[in-house]
Coordinates of C-alpha atoms and ligand atoms in Angstrom, one line a residue:
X1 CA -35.2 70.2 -22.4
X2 CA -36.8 69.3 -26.1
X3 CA -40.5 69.4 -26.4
X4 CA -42.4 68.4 -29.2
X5 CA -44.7 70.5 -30.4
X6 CA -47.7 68.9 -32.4
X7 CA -50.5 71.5 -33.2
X8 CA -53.0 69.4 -35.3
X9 CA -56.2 70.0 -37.1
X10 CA -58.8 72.7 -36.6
X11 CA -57.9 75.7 -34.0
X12 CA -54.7 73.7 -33.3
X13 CA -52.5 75.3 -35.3
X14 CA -53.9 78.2 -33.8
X15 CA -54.0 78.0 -30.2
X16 CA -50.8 76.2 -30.2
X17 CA -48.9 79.2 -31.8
X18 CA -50.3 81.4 -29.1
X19 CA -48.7 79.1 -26.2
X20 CA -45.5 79.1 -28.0
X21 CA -45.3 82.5 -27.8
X22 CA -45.9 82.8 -23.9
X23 CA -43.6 79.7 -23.7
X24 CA -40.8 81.7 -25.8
X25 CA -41.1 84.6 -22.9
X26 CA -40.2 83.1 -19.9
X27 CA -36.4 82.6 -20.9
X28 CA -36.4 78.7 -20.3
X29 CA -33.9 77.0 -21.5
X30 CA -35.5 74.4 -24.5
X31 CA -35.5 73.5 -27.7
X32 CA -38.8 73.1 -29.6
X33 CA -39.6 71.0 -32.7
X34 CA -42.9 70.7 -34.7
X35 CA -44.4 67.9 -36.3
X36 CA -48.0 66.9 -37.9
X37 CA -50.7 64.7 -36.8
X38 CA -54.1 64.0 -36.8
X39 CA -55.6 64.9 -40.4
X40 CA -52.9 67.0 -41.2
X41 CA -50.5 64.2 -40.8
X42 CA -52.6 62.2 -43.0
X43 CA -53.3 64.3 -45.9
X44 CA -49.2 64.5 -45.8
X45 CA -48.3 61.4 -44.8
X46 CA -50.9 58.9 -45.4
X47 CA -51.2 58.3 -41.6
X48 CA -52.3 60.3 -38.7
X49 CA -49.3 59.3 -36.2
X50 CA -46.2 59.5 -39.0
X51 CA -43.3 57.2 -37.7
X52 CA -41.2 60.9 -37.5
X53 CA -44.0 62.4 -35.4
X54 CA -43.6 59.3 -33.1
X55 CA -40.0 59.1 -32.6
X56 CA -40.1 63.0 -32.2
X57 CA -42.4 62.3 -29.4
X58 CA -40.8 59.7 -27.7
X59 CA -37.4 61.3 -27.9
X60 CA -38.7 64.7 -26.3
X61 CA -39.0 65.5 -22.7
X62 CA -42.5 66.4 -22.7
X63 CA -44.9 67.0 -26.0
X64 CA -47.5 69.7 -26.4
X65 CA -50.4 68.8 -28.2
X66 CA -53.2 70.6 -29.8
X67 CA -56.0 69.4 -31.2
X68 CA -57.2 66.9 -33.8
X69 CA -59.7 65.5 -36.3
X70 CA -62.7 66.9 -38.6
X71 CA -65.7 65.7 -39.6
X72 CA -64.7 65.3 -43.2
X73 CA -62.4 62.6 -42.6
X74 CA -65.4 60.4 -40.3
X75 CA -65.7 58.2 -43.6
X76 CA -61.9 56.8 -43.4
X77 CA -61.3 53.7 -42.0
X78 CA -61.0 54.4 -38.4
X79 CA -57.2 53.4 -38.1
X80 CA -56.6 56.3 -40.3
X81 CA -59.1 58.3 -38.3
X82 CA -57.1 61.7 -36.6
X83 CA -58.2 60.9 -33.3
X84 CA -56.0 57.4 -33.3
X85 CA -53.1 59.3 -33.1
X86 CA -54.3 60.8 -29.9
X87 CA -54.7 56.7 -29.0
X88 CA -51.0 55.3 -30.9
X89 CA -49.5 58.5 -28.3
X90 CA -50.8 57.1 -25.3
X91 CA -50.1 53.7 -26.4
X92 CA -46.4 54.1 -27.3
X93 CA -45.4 56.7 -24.5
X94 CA -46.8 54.5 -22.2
X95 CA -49.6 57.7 -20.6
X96 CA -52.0 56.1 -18.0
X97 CA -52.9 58.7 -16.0
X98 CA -55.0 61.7 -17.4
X99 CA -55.2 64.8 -15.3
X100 CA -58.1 67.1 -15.8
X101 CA -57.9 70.3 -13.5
X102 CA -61.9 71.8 -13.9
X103 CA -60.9 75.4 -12.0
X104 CA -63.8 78.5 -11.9
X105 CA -61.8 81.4 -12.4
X106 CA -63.3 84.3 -10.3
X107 CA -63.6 86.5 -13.1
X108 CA -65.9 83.5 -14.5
X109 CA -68.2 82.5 -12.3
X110 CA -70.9 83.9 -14.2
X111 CA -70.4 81.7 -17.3
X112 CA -71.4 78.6 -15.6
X113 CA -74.6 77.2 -16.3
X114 CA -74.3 76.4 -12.3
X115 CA -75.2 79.4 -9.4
X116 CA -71.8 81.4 -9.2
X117 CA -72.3 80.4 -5.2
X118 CA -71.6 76.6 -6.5
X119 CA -68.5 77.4 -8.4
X120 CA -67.1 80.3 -7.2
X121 CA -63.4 79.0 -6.0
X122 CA -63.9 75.6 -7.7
X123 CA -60.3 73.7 -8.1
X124 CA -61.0 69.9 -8.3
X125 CA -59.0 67.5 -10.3
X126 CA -60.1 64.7 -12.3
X127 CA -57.5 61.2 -12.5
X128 CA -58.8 59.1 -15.5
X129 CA -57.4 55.8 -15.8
X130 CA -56.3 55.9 -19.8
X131 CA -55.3 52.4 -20.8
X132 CA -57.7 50.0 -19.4
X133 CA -61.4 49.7 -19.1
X134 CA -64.8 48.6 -22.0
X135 CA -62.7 51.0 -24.0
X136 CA -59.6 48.5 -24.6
X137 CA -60.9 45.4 -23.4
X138 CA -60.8 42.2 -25.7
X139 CA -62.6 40.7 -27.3
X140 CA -64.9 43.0 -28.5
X141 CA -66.8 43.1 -31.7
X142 CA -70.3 42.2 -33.5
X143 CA -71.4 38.6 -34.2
X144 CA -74.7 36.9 -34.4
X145 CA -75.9 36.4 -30.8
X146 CA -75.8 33.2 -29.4
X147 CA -77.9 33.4 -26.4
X148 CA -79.1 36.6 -24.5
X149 CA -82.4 37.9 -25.2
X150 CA -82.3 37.5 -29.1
X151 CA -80.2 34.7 -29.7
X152 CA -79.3 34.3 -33.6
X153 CA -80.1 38.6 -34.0
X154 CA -76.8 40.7 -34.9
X155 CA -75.4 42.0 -31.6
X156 CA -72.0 43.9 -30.9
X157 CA -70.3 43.7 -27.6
X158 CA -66.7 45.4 -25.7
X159 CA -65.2 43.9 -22.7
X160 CA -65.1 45.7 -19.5
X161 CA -61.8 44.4 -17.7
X162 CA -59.0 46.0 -14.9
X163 CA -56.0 44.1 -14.1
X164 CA -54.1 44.7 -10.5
X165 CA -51.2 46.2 -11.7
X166 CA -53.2 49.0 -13.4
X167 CA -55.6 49.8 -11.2
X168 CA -52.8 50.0 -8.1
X169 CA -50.8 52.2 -10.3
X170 CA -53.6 54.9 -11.3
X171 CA -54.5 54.7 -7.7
X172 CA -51.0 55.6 -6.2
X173 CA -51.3 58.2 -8.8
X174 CA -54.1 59.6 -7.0
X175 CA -52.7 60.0 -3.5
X176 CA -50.0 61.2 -4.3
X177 CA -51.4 64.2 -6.4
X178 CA -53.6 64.6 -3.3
X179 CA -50.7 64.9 -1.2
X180 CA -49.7 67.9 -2.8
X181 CA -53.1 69.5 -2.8
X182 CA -56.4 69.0 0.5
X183 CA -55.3 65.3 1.0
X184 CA -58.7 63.9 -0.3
X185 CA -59.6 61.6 -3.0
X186 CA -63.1 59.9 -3.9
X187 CA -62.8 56.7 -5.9
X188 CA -65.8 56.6 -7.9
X189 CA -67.1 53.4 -9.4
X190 CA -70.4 51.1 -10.0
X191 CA -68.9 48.4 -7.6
X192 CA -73.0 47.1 -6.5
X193 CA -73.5 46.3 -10.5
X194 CA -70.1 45.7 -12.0
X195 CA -67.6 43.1 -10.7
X196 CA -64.5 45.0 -12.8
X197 CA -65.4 48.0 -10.2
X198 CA -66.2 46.3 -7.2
X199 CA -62.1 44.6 -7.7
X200 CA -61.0 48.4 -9.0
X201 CA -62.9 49.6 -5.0
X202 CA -60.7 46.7 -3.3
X203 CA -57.6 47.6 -5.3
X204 CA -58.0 50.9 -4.2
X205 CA -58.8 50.2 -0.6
X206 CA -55.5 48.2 -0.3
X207 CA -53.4 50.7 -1.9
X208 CA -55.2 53.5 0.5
X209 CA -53.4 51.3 3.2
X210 CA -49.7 52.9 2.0
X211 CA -51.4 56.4 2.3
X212 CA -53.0 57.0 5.8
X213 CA -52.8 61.0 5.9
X214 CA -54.9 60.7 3.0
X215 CA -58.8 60.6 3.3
X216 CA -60.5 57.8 0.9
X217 CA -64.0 57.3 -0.1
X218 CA -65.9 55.8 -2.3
X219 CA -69.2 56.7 -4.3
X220 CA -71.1 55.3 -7.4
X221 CA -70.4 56.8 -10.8
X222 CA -74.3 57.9 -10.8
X223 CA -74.4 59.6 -7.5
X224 CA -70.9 61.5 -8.6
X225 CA -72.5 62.5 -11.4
X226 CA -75.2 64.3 -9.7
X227 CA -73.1 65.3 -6.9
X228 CA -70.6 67.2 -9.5
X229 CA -73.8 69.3 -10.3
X230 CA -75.0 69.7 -6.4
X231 CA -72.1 70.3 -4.5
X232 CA -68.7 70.1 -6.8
X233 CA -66.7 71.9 -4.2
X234 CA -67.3 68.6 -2.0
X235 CA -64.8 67.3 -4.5
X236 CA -61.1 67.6 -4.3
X237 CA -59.2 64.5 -6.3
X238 CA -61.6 62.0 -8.0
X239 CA -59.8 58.9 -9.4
X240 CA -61.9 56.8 -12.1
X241 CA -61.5 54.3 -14.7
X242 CA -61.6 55.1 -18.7
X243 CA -64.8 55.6 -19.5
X244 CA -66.3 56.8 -16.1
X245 CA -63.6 59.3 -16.2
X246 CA -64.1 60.7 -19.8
X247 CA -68.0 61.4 -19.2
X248 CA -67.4 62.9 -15.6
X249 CA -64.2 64.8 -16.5
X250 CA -66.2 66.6 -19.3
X251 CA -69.4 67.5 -17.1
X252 CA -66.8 68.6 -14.4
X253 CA -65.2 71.1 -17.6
X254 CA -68.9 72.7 -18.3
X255 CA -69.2 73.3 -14.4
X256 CA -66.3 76.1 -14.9
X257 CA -68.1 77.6 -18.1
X258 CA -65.6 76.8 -21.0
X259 CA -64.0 74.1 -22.4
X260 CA -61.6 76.8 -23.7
X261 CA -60.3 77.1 -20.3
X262 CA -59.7 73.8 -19.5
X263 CA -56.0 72.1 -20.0
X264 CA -54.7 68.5 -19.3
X265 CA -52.0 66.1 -18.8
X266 CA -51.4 62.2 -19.7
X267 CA -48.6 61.0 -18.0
X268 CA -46.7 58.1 -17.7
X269 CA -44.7 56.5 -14.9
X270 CA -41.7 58.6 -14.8
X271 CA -44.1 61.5 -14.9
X272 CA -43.2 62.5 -18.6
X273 CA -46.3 63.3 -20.1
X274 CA -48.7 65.3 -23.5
X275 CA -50.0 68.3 -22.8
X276 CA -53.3 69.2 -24.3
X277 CA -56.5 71.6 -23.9
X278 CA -59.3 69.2 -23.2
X279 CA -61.4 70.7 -26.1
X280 CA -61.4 69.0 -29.5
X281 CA -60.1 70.8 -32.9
X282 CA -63.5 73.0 -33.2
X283 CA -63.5 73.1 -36.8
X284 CA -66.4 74.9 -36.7
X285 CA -64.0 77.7 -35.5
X286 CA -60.9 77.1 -36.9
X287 CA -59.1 79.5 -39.2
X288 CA -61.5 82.4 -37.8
X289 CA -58.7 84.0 -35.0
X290 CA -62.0 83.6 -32.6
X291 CA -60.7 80.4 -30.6
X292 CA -59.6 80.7 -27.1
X293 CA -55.7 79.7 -26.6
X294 CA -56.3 80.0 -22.5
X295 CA -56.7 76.0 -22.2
X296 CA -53.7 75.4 -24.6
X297 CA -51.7 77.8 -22.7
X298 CA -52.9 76.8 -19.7
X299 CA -51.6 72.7 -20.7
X300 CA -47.8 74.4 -21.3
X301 CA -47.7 75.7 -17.7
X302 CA -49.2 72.2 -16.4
X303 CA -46.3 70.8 -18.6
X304 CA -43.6 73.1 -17.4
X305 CA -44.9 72.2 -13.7
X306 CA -45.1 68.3 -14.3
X307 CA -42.5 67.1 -16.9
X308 CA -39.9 70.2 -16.6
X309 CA -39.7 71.1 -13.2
X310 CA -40.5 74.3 -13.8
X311 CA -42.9 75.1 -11.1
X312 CA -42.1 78.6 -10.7
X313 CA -42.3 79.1 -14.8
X314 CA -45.8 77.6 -14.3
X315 CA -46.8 80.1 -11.5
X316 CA -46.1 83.0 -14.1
X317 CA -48.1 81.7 -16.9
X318 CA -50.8 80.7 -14.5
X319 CA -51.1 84.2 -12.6
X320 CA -50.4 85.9 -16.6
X321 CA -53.5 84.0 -17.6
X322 CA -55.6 85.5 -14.3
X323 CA -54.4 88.9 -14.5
X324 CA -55.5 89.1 -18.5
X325 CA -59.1 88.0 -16.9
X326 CA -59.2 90.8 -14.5
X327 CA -58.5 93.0 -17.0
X328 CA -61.8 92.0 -18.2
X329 CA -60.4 90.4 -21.8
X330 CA -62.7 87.4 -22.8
X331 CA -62.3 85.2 -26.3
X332 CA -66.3 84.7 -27.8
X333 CA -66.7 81.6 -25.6
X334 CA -66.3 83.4 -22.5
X335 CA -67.3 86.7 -23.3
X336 CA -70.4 88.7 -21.5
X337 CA -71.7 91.8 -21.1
X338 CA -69.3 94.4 -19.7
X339 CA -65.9 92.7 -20.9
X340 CA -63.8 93.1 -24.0
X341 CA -64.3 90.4 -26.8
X342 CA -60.5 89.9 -28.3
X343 CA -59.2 87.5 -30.5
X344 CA -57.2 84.2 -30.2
X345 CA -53.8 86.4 -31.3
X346 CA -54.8 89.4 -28.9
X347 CA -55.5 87.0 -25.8
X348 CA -52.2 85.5 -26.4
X349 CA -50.6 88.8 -26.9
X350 CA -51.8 89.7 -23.6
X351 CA -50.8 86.7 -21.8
X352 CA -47.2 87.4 -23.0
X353 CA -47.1 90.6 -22.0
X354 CA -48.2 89.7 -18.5
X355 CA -46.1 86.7 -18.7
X356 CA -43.1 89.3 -18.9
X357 CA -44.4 91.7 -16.3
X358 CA -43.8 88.5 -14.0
X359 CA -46.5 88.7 -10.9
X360 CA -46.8 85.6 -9.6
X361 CA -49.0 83.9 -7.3
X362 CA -48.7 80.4 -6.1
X363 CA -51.6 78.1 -7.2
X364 CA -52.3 74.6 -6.3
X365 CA -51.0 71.9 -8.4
Ligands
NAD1 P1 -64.9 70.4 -29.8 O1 -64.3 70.4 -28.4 O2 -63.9 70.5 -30.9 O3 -65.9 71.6 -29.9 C1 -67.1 71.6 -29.1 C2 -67.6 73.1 -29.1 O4 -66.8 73.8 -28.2 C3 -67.7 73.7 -30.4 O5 -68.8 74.6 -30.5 C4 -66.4 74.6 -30.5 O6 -66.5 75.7 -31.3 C5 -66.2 74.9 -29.0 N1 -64.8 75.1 -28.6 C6 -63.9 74.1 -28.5 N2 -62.7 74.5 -28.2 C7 -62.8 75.9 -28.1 C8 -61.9 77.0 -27.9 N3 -60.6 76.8 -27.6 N4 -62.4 78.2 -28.0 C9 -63.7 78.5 -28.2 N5 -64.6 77.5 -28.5 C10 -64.2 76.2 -28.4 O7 -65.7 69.0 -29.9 P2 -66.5 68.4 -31.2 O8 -67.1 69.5 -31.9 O9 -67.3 67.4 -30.6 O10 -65.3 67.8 -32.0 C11 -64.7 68.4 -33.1 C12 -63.6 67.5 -33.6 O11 -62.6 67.4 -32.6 C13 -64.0 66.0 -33.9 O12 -63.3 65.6 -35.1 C14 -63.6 65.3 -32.7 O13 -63.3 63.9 -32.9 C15 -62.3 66.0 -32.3 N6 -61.9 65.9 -30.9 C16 -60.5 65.9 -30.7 C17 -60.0 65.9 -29.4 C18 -58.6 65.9 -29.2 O14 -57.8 66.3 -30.2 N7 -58.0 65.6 -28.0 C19 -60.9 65.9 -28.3 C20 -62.3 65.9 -28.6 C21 -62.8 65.9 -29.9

């Protein structure tokens, strides 16, 4: 097994060191290699996704990413922005599907901005279409308006579009990942407004058909959003397109208090996937040892799970991760009265050493 390692800008370098060391514990049998990207990769190499960063990537068996970008480089011209090599990754290694866990830890329940009664045991997860959608969509741009409401005013304008083959592919995705979890999946879409999500409903509808054990329904993407602040434990698997999926997936992260907890997957068809916290690089953070790894940590067990076939691996780090919270050890971003603040290097310290002591219990996937 090879994975590349790509910590980034910001806390990157940071976190990512800490899941390396739990990684390094749990006597796998891998090779690692590092690389740069993002801003780093740029004040290097001139680019943010360096052709050796690429082929690194494709060649390895899974890649752990950690974060990139800063505001300092938001005058470049964006294809030399840090956050395209986030989209040239996706792009070249072919990652459609985007899995965002939001799970309430116990021990956390406090540091939602939701009633502990709401989140307490929360364990949804979030499919997010990645290649499709107004975020892709052609032709986009700004012109002088021809018609409309202002015709010859300066107007700019994306494409919303979903072809068959994607959406039956995200959507097989999403019964099958429900298979393995309550057997449940809302479809969430604005199907009464949009015609690209009343065809993504239909696609989804059909594909259902191949999946009977598997409930289905559907709601709009303005009712889910309310509903993921009313009753998120309604929720089990949610499937959505690009952009629905980006805004949901991050209210669903602030339902279980911390971004820093939260880890992710992209994956492609053969399930090889990048592994990354779902937080940005935080540079207003970085280089202060105050960052919390858990999420980073948290994306090498989902990696070892999905990509390695190391489920039981992924148990250990998993159970490491809820027996350092018991213990009552909180980064600044999850910290509250009554618990121990630490430090990025002691929280990752401490999952190691629980890593190591080995209790495991078996979580959903
Ligand atoms: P952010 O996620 O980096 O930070 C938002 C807030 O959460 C900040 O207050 C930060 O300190 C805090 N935070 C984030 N991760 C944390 C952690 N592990 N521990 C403790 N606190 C944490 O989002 P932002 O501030 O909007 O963006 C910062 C930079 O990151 C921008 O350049 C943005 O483009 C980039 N970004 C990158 C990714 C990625 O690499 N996948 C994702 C989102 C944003």
């Amino acid at each position: 097994m090879k994975i590349a390692i790509l910590p980034g800008d910001g806390i990157g370098p940071e976190i990512m060191a800490e899941a390396v060391k739990v990684l390094n514990v749990l006597d796998l049998d891998f090779e690692t290699e590092t690389a740069l990207v993002g801003g780093a990769a740029y004040e290097a190499h001139g680019h943010p996704l360096p052709e050796a960063t690429l082929n690194l990537a494709k060649a390895a068996d899974a890649v752990l990413f950690g974060a990139v970008g800063d505001w300092k480089y938001d005058k470049l011209e964006r294809s030399l922005r840090p956050e395209q090599a986030i989209l040239g990754l996706r792009k070249h290694l072919g990652l459609f599907a985007n899995f965002r866990p939001a799970i309430c830890y116990e021990q956390l329940t406090h540091a939602s901005s939701l009633k502990p009664e709401l989140v307490a045991g929360l364990d949804i997860l979030i499919i997010r279409e990645l290649t499709g959608d107004i975020y892709f969509g052609q032709p986009r741009g700004r012109r002088v308006a021809v018609d409309g409401h202002f015709p010859g005013a300066e107007e700019a304008f994306d494409t919303m579009r979903y072809s068959r083959p994607e959406i039956e592919r995200i959507a097989h995705v999403a019964f099958q990942a429900a298979r393995k979890r309550s057997k449940k999946v809302t479809s969430v879409d604005k199907a009464n407004v949009l015609e690209t999500f009343q065809f993504w409903k239909d696609v989804v509808t059909e594909v259902h058909a191949q999946y009977p054990d598997v409930e289905l329904d559907h709601m709009y993407v303005d009712n889910a959003a309310m509903q993921l602040v009313k009753a998120p434990k309604a929720f089990d698997v949610v499937v959505t397109g690009n952009m629905f999926g980006d805004i949901l997936s991050d209210e669903a992260a602030m339902l279980t208090g911390s971004i820093g907890m939260l880890p992710s997957a992209s994956l492609d068809k053969a399930n090889k996937g990048l592994y990354e916290p779902s937080h940005g690089s935080a540079p207003d953070i970085a280089g202060k040892g105050v960052a919390n790894p858990l999420a980073t940590i948290l994306s090498a067990a989902m990696m070892l799970r999905f990509s390695l076939n190391q489920p039981q691996a992924a148990d250990r780090i998993e159970s490491a991760v809820k027996a350092v919270l018991s213990a009552g050890l909180r980064t600044g971003d999850i910290w509250s009265e009554g618990t121990r603040k630490v430090g990025t290097r002691e929280m990752g310290d401490a999952v190691v050493a629980a890593s190591i002591t080995g209790k495991t219990i078996t979580t959903k996937t």
